[in-house]
JSON list of C-alpha atoms and ligand atoms in Angstrom, two decimals:
[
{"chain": "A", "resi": 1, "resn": "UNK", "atom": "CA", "xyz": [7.55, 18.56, 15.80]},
{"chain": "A", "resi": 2, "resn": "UNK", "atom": "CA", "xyz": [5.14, 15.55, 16.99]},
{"chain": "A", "resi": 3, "resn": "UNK", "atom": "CA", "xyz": [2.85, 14.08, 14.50]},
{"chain": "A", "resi": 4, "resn": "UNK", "atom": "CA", "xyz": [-0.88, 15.05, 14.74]},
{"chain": "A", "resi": 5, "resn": "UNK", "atom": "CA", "xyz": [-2.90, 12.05, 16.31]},
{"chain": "A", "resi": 6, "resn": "UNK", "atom": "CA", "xyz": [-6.43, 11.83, 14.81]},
{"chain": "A", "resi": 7, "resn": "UNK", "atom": "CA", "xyz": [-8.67, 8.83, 16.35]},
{"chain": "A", "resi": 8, "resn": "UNK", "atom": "CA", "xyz": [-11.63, 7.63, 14.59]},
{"chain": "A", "resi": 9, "resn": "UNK", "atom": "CA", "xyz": [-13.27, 4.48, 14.27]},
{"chain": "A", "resi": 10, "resn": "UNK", "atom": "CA", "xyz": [-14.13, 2.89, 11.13]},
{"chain": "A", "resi": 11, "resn": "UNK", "atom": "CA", "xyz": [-17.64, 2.99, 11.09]},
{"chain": "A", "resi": 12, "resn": "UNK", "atom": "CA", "xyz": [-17.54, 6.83, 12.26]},
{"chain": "A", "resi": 13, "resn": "UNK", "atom": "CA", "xyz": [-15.16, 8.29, 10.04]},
{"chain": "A", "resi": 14, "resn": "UNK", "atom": "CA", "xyz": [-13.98, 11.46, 10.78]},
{"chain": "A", "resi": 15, "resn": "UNK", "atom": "CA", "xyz": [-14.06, 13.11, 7.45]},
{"chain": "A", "resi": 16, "resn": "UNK", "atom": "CA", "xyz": [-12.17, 16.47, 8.24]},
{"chain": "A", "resi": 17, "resn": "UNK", "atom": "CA", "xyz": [-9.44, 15.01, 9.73]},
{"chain": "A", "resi": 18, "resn": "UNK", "atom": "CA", "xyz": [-9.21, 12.43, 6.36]},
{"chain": "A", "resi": 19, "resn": "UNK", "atom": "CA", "xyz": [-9.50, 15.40, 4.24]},
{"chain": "A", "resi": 20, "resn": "UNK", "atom": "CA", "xyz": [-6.82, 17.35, 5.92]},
{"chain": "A", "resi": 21, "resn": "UNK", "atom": "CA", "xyz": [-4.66, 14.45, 5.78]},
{"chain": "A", "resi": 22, "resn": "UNK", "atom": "CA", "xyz": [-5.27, 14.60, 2.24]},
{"chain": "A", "resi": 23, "resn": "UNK", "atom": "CA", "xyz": [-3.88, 17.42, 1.56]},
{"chain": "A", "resi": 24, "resn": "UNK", "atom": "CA", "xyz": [-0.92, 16.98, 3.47]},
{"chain": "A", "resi": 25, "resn": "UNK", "atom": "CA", "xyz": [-0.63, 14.12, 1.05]},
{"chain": "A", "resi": 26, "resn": "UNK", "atom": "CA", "xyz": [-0.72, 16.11, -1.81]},
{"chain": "A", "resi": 27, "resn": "UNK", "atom": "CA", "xyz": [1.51, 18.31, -0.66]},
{"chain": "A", "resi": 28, "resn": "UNK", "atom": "CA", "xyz": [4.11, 15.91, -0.08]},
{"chain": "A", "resi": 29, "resn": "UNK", "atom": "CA", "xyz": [3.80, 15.08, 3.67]},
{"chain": "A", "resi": 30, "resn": "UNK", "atom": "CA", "xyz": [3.65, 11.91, 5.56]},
{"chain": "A", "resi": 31, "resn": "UNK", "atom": "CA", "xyz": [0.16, 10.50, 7.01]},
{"chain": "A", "resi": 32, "resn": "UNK", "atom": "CA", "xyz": [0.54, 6.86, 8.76]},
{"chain": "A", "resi": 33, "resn": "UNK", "atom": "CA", "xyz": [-2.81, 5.46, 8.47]},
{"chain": "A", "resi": 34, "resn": "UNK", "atom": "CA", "xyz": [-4.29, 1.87, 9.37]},
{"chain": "A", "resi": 35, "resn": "UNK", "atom": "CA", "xyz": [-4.35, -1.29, 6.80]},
{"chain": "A", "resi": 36, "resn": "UNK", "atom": "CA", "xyz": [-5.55, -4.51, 7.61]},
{"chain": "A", "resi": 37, "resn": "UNK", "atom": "CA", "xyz": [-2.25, -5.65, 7.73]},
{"chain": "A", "resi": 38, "resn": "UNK", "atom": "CA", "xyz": [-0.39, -2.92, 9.69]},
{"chain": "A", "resi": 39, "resn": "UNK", "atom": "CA", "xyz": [-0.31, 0.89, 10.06]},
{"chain": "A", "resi": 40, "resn": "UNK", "atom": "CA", "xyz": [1.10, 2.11, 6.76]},
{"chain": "A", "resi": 41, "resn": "UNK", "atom": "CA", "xyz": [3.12, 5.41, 6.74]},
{"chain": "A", "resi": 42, "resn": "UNK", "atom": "CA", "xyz": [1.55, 7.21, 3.26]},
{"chain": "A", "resi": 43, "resn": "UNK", "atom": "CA", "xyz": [3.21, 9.30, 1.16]},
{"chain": "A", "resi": 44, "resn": "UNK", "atom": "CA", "xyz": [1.92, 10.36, -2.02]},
{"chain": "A", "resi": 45, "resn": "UNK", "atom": "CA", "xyz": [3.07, 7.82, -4.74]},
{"chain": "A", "resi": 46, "resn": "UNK", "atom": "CA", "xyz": [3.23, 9.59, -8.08]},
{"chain": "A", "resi": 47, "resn": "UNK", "atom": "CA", "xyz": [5.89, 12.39, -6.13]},
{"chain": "A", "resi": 48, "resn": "UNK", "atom": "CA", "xyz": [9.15, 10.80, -5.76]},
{"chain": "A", "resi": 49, "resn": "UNK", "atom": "CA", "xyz": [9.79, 13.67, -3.17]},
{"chain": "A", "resi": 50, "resn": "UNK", "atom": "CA", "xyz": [7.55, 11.96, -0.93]},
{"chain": "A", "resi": 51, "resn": "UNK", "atom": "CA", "xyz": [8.92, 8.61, -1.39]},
{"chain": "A", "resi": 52, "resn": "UNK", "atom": "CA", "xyz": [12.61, 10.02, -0.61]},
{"chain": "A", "resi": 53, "resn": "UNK", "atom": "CA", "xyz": [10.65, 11.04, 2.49]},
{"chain": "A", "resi": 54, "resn": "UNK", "atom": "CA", "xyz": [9.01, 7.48, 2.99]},
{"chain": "A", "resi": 55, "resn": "UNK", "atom": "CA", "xyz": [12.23, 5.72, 2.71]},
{"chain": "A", "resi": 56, "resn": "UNK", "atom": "CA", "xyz": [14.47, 8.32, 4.88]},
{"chain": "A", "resi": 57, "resn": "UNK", "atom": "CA", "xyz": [11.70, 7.97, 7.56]},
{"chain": "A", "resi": 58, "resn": "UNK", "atom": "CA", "xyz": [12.25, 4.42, 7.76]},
{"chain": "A", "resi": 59, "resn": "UNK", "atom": "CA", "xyz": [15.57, 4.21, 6.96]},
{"chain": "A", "resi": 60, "resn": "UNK", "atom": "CA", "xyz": [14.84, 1.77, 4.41]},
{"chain": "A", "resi": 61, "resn": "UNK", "atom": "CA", "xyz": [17.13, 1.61, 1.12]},
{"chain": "A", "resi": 62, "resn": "UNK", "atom": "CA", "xyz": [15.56, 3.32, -1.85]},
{"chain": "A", "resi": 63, "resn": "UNK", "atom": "CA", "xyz": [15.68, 0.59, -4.06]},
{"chain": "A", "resi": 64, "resn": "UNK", "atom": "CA", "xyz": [14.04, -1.38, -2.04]},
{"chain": "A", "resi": 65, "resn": "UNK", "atom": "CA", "xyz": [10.22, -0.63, -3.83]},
{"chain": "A", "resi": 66, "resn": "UNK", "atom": "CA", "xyz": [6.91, 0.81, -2.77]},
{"chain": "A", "resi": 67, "resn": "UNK", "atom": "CA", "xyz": [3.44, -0.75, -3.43]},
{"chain": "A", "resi": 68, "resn": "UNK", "atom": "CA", "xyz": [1.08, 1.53, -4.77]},
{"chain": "A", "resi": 69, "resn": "UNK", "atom": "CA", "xyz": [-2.35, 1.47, -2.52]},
{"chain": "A", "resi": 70, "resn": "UNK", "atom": "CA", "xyz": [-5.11, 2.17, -4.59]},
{"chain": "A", "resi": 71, "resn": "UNK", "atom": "CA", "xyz": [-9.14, 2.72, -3.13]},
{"chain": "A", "resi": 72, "resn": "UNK", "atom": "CA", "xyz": [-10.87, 1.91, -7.13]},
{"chain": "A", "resi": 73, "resn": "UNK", "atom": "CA", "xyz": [-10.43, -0.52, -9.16]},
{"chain": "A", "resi": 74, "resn": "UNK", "atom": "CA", "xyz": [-10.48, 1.65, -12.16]},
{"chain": "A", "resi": 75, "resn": "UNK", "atom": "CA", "xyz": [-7.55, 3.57, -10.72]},
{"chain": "A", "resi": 76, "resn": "UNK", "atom": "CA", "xyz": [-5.73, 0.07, -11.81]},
{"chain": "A", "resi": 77, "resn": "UNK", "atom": "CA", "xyz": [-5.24, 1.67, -15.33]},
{"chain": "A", "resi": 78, "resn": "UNK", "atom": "CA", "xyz": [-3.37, 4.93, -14.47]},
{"chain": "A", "resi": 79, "resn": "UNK", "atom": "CA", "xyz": [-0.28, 3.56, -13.07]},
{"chain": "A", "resi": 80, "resn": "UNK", "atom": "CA", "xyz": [-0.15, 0.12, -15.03]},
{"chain": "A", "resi": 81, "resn": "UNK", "atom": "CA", "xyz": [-0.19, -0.68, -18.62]},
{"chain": "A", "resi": 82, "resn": "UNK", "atom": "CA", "xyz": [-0.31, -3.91, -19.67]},
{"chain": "A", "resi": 83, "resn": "UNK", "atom": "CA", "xyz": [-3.23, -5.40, -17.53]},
{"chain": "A", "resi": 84, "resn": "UNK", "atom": "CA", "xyz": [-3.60, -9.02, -18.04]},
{"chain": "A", "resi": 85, "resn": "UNK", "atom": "CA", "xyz": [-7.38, -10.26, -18.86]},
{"chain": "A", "resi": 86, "resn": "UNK", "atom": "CA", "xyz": [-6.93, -12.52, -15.24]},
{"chain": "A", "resi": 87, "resn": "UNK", "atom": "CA", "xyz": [-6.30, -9.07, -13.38]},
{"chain": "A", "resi": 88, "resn": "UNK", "atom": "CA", "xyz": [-10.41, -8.51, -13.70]},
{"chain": "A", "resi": 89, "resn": "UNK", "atom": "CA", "xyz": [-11.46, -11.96, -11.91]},
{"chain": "A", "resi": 90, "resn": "UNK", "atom": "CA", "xyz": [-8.20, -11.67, -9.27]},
{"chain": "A", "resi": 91, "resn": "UNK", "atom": "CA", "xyz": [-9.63, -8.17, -8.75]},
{"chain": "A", "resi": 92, "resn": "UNK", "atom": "CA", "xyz": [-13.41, -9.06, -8.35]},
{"chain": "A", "resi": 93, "resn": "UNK", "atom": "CA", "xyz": [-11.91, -11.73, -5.77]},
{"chain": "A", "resi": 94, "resn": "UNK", "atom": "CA", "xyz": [-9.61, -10.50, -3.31]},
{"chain": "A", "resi": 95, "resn": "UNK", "atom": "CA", "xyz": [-9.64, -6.68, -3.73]},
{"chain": "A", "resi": 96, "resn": "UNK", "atom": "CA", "xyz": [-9.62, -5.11, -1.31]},
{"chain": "A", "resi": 97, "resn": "UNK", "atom": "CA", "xyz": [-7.91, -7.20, 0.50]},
{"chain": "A", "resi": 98, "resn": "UNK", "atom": "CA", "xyz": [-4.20, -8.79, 1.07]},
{"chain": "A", "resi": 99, "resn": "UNK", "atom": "CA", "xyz": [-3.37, -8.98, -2.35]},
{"chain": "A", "resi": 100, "resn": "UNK", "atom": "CA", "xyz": [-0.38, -7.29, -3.96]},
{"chain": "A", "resi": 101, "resn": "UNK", "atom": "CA", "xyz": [-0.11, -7.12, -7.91]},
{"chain": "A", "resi": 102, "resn": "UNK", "atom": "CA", "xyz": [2.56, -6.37, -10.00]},
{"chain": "A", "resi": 103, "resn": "UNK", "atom": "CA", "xyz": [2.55, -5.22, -13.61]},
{"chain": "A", "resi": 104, "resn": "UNK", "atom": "CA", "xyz": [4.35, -2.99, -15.99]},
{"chain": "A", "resi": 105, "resn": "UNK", "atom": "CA", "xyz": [4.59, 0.60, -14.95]},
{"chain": "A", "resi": 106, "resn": "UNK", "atom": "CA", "xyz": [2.65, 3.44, -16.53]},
{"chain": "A", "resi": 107, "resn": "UNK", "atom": "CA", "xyz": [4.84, 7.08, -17.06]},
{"chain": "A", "resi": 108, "resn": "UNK", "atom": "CA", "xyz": [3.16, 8.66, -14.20]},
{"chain": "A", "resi": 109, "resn": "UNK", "atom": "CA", "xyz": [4.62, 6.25, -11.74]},
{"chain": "A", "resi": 110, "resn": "UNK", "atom": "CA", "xyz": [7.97, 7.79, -10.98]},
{"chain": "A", "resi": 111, "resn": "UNK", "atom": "CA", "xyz": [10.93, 5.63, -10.59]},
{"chain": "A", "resi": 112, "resn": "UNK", "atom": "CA", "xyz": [11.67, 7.11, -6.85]},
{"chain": "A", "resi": 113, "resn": "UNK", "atom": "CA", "xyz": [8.98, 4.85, -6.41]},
{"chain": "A", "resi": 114, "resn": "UNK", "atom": "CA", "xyz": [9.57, 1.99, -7.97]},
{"chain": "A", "resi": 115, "resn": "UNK", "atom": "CA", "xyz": [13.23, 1.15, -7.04]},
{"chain": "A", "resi": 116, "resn": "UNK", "atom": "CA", "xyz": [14.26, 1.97, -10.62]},
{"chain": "A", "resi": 117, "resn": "UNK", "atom": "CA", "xyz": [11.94, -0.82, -11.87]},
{"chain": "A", "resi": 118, "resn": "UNK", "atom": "CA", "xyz": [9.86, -0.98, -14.89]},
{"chain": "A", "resi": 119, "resn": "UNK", "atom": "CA", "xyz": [6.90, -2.38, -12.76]},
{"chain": "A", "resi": 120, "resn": "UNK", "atom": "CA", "xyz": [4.73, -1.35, -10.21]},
{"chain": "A", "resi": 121, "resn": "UNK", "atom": "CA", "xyz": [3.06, -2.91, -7.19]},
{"chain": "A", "resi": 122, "resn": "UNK", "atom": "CA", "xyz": [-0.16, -1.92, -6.35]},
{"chain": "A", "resi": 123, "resn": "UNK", "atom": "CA", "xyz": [-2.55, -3.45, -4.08]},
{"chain": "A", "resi": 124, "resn": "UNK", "atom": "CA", "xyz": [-6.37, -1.98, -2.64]},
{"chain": "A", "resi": 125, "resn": "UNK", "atom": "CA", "xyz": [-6.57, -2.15, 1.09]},
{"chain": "A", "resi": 126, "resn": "UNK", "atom": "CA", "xyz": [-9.98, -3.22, 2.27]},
{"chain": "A", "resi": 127, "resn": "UNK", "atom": "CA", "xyz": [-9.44, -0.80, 5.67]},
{"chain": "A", "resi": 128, "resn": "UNK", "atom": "CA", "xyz": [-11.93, 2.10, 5.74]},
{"chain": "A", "resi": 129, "resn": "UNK", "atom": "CA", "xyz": [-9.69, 4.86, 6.90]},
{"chain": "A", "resi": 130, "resn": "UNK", "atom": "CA", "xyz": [-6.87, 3.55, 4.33]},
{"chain": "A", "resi": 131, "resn": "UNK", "atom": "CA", "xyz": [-9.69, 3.72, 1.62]},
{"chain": "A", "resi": 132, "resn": "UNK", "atom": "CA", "xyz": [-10.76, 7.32, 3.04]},
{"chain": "A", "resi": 133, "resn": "UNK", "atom": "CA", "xyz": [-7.55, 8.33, 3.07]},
{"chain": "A", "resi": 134, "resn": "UNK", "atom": "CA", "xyz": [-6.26, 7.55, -0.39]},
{"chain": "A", "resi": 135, "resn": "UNK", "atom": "CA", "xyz": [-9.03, 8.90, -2.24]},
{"chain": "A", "resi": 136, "resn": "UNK", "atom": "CA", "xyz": [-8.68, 12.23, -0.43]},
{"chain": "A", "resi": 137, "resn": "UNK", "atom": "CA", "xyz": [-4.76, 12.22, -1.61]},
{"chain": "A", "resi": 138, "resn": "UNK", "atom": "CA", "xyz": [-5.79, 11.77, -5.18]},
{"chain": "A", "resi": 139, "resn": "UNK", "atom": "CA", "xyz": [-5.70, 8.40, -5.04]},
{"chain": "A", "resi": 140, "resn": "UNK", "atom": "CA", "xyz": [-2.53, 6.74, -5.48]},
{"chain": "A", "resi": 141, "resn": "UNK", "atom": "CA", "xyz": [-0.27, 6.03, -1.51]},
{"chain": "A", "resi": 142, "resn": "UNK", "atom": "CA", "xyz": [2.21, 4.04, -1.00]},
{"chain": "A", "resi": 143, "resn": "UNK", "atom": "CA", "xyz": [2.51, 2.79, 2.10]},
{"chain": "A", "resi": 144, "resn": "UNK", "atom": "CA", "xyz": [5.08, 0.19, 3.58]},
{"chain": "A", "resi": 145, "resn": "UNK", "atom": "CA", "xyz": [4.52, -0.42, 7.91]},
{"chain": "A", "resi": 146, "resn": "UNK", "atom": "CA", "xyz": [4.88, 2.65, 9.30]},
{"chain": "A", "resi": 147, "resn": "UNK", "atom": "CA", "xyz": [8.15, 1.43, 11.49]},
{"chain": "A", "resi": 148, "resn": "UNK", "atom": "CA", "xyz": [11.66, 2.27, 11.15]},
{"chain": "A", "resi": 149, "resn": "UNK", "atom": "CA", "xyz": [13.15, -0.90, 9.06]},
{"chain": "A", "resi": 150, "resn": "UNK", "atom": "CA", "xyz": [14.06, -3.62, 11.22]},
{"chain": "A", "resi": 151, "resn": "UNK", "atom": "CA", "xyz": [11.75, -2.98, 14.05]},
{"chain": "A", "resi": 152, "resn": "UNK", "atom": "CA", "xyz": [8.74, -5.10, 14.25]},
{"chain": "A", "resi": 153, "resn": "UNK", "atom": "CA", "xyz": [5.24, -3.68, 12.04]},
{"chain": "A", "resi": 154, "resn": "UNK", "atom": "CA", "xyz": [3.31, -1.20, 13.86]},
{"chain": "A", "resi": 155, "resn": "UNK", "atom": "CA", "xyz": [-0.31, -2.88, 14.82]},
{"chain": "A", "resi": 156, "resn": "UNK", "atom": "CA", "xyz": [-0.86, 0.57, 16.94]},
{"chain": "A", "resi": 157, "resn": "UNK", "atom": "CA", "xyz": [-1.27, 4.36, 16.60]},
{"chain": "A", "resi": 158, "resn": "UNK", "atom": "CA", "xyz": [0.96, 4.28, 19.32]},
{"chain": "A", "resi": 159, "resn": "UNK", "atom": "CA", "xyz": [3.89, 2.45, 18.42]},
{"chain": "A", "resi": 160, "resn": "UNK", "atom": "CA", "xyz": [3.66, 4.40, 14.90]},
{"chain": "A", "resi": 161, "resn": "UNK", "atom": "CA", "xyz": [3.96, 7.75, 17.24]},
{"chain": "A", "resi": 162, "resn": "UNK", "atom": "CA", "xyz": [7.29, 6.00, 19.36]},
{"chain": "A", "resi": 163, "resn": "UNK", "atom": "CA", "xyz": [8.84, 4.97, 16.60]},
{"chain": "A", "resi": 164, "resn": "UNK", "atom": "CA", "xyz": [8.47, 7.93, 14.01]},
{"chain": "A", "resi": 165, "resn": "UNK", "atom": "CA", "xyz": [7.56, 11.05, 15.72]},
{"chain": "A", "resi": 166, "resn": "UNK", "atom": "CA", "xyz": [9.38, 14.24, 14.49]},
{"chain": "A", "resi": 167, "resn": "UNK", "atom": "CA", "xyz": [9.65, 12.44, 10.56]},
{"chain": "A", "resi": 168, "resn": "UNK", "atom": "CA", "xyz": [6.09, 12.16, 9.98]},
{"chain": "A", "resi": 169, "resn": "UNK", "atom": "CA", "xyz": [3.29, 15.07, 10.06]},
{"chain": "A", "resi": 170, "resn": "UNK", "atom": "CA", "xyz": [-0.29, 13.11, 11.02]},
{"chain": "A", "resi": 171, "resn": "UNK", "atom": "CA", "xyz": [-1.15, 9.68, 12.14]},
{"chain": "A", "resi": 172, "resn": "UNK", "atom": "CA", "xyz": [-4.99, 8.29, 11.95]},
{"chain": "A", "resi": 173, "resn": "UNK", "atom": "CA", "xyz": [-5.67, 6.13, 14.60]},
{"chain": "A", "resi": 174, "resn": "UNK", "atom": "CA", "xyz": [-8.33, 3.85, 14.26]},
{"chain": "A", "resi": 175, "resn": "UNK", "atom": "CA", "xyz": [-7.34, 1.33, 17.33]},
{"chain": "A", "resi": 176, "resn": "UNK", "atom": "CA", "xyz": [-5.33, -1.69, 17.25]},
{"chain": "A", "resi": 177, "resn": "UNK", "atom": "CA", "xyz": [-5.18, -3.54, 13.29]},
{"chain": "A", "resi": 178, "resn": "UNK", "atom": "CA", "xyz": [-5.28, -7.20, 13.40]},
{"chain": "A", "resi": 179, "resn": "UNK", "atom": "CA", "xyz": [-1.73, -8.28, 13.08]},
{"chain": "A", "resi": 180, "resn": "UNK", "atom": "CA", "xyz": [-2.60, -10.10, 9.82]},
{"chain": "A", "resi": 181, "resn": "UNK", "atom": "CA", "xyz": [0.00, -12.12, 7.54]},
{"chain": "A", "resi": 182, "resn": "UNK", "atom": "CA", "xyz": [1.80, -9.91, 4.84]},
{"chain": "A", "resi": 183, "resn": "UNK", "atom": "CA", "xyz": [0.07, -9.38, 1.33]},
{"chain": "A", "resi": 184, "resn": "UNK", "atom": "CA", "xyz": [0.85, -11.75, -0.96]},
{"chain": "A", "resi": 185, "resn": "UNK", "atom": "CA", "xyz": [2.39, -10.25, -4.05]},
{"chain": "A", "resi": 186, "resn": "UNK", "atom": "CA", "xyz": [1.35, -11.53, -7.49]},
{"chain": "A", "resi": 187, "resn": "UNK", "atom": "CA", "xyz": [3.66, -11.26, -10.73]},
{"chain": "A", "resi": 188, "resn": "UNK", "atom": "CA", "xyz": [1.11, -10.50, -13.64]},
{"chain": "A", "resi": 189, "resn": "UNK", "atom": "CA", "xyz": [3.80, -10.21, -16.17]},
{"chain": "A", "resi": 190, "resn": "UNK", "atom": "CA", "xyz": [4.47, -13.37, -16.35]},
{"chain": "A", "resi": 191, "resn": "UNK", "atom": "CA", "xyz": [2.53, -16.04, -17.21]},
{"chain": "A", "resi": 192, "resn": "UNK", "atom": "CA", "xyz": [1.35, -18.56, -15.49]},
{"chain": "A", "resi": 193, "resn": "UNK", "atom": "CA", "xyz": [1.57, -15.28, -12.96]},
{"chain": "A", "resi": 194, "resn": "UNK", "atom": "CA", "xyz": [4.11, -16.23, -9.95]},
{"chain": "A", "resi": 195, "resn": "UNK", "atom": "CA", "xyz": [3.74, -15.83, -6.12]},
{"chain": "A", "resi": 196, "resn": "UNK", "atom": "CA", "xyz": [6.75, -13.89, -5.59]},
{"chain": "A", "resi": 197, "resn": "UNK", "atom": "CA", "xyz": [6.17, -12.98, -1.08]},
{"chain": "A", "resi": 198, "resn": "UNK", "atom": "CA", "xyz": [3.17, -15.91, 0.40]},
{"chain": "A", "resi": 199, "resn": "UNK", "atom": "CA", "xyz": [0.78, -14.32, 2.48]},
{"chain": "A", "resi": 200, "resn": "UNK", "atom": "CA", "xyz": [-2.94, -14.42, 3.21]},
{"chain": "A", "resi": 201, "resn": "UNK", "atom": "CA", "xyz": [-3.68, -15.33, 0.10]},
{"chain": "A", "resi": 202, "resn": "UNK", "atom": "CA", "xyz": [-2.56, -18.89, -0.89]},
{"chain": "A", "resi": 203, "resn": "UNK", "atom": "CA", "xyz": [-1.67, -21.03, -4.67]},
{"chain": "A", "resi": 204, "resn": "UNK", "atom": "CA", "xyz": [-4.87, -22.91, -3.80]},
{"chain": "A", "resi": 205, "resn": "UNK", "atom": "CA", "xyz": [-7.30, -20.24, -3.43]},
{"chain": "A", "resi": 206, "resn": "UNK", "atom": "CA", "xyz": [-5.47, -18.51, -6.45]},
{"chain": "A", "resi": 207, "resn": "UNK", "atom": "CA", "xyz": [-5.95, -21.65, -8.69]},
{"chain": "A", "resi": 208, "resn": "UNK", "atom": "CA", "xyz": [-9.83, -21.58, -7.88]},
{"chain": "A", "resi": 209, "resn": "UNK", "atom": "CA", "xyz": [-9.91, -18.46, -9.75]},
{"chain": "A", "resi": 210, "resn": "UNK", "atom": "CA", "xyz": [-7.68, -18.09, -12.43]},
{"chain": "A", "resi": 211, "resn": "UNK", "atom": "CA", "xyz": [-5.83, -21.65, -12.47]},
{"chain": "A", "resi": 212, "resn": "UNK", "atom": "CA", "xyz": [-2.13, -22.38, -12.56]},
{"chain": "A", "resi": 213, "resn": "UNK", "atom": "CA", "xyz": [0.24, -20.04, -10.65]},
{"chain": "A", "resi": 214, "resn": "UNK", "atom": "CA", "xyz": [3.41, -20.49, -9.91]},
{"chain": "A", "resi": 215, "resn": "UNK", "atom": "CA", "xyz": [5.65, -19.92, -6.83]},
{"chain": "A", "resi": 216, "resn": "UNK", "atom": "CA", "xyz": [9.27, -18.06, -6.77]},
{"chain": "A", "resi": 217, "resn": "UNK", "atom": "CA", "xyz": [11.38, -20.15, -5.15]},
{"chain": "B", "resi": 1, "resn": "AMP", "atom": "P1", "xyz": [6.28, -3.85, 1.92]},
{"chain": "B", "resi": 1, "resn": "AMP", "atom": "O1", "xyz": [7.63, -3.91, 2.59]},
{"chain": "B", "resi": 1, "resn": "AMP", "atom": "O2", "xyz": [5.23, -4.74, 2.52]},
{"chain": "B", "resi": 1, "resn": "AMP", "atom": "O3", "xyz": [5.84, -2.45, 1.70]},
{"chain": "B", "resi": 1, "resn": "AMP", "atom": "O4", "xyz": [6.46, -4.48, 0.47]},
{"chain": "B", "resi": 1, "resn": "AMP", "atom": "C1", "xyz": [7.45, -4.02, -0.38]},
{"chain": "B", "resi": 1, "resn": "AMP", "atom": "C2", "xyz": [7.96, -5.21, -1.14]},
{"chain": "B", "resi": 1, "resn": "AMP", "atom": "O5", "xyz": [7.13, -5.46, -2.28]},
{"chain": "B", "resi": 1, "resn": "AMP", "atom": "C3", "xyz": [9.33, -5.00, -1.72]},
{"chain": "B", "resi": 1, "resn": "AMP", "atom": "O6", "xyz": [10.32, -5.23, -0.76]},
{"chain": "B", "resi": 1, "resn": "AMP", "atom": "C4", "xyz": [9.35, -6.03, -2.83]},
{"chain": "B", "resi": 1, "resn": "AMP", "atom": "O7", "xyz": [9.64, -7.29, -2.31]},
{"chain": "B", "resi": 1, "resn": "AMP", "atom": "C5", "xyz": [7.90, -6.04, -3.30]},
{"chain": "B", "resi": 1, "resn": "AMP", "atom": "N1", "xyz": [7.74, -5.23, -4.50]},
{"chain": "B", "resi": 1, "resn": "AMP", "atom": "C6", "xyz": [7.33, -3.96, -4.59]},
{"chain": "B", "resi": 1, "resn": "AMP", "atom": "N2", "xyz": [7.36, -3.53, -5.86]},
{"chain": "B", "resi": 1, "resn": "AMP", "atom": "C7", "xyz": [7.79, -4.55, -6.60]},
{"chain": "B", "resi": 1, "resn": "AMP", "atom": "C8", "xyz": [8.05, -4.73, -8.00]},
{"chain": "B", "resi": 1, "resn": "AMP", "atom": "N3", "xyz": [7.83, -3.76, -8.88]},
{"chain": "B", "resi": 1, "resn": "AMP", "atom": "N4", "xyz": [8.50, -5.93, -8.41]},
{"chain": "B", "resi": 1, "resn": "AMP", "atom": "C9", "xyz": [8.71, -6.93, -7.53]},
{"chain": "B", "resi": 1, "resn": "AMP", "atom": "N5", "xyz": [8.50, -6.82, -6.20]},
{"chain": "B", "resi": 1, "resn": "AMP", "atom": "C10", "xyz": [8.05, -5.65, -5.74]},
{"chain": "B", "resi": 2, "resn": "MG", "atom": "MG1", "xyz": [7.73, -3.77, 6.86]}
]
């Protein structure tokens, strides 16, 4: 079965189209949707059914983990535990935006999404439809490029459709996404926390906020 295509622009959302694609989140379907990054190919993140779905889609392995997209910040404290006092400032900062966080997992995240970790990644895309989107799901997508693993990241509705038609049920199209660096993911249980992927966001401009971070090497 093809995919739905749904085109929108940001500034003119198209509301029942975002709604409907919530529910097909919520009821455990696939919606590719843009980021700033890349188009991301949701799946609700608290249902490990739709994360098996998410990684057979892409063929990616399954312990290889999601990140958790969040649209509120306050949304933060239902799938982590743990929050570090820094998280706030890092937060005010560069959410939304390119950052990825980890922490220790709350009990609703299920480990189907987490790789079998004890952590989560979670990150707030600053993309209006993403934003939309989520919060119409319930709030909590994962959502790694919506391209079967090893092909390059979808910046297009259009590649999204070519490369995963039939193995998704909707794609919002909101034009072309800038084809932006990666986010950079955070460690926040460690401390000083530690750059674990570089992207957008750099040690310097993390240092002007919370000092000291270190990088994985
Ligand atoms: P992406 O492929 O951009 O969706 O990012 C997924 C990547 O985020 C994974 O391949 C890991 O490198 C990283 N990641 C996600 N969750 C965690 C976690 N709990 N701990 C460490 N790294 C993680
Ligand atoms: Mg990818």
């Amino acid at each position: 079965m093809r995919a739905e295509v749904v085109s929108m622009t940001a500034d003119n959302l198209d509301m029942e189209a975002i709604r409907r694609g919530g529910d097909i989140l919520k009821q455990g379907g696939l919606v590719a949707f843009p980021t700033e990054t890349v188009y991301g190919l949701g799946g609700d993140a608290l249902n490990p059914q739709a994360s098996m779905k998410i990684y057979a889609a892409k063929g990616r392995p399954s312990d290889n983990p999601l990140i958790v997209h969040i649209a509120d910040y306050e949304d933060l404290k239902a799938v982590a535990v743990n929050i570090p006092a820094k998280t706030d400032a890092l937060a005010a900062h560069f959410w939304p935006g390119p950052l990825t966080m980890i922490f220790e997992k709350s009990e609703v995240v299920p480990y189907g999404t987490t790789g079998g970790l004890d952590t989560v990644a979670v990150r707030m895309p600053s993309d209006p439809v993403a934003a939309a989107v989520i919060r119409a799901a319930g709030g909590f997508v994962s959502a790694p490029s919506a391209n079967t693993s090893g092909r390059p990241s979808p910046t297009t509705a259009q590649h999204v459709s070519e490369d995963l038609d039939g193995k998704i049920d909707m794609i919002l199209d909101s034009g072309s996404v800038d084809i932006g660096l990666e986010s950079t993911i955070l460690d926040m249980t460690v401390e000083p926390p530690m750059i674990l992927r570089p992207g957008a966001i750099t040690a310097d401009m993390f240092e002007e906020v919370i000092g000291p971070v270190s990088v994985d090497e």
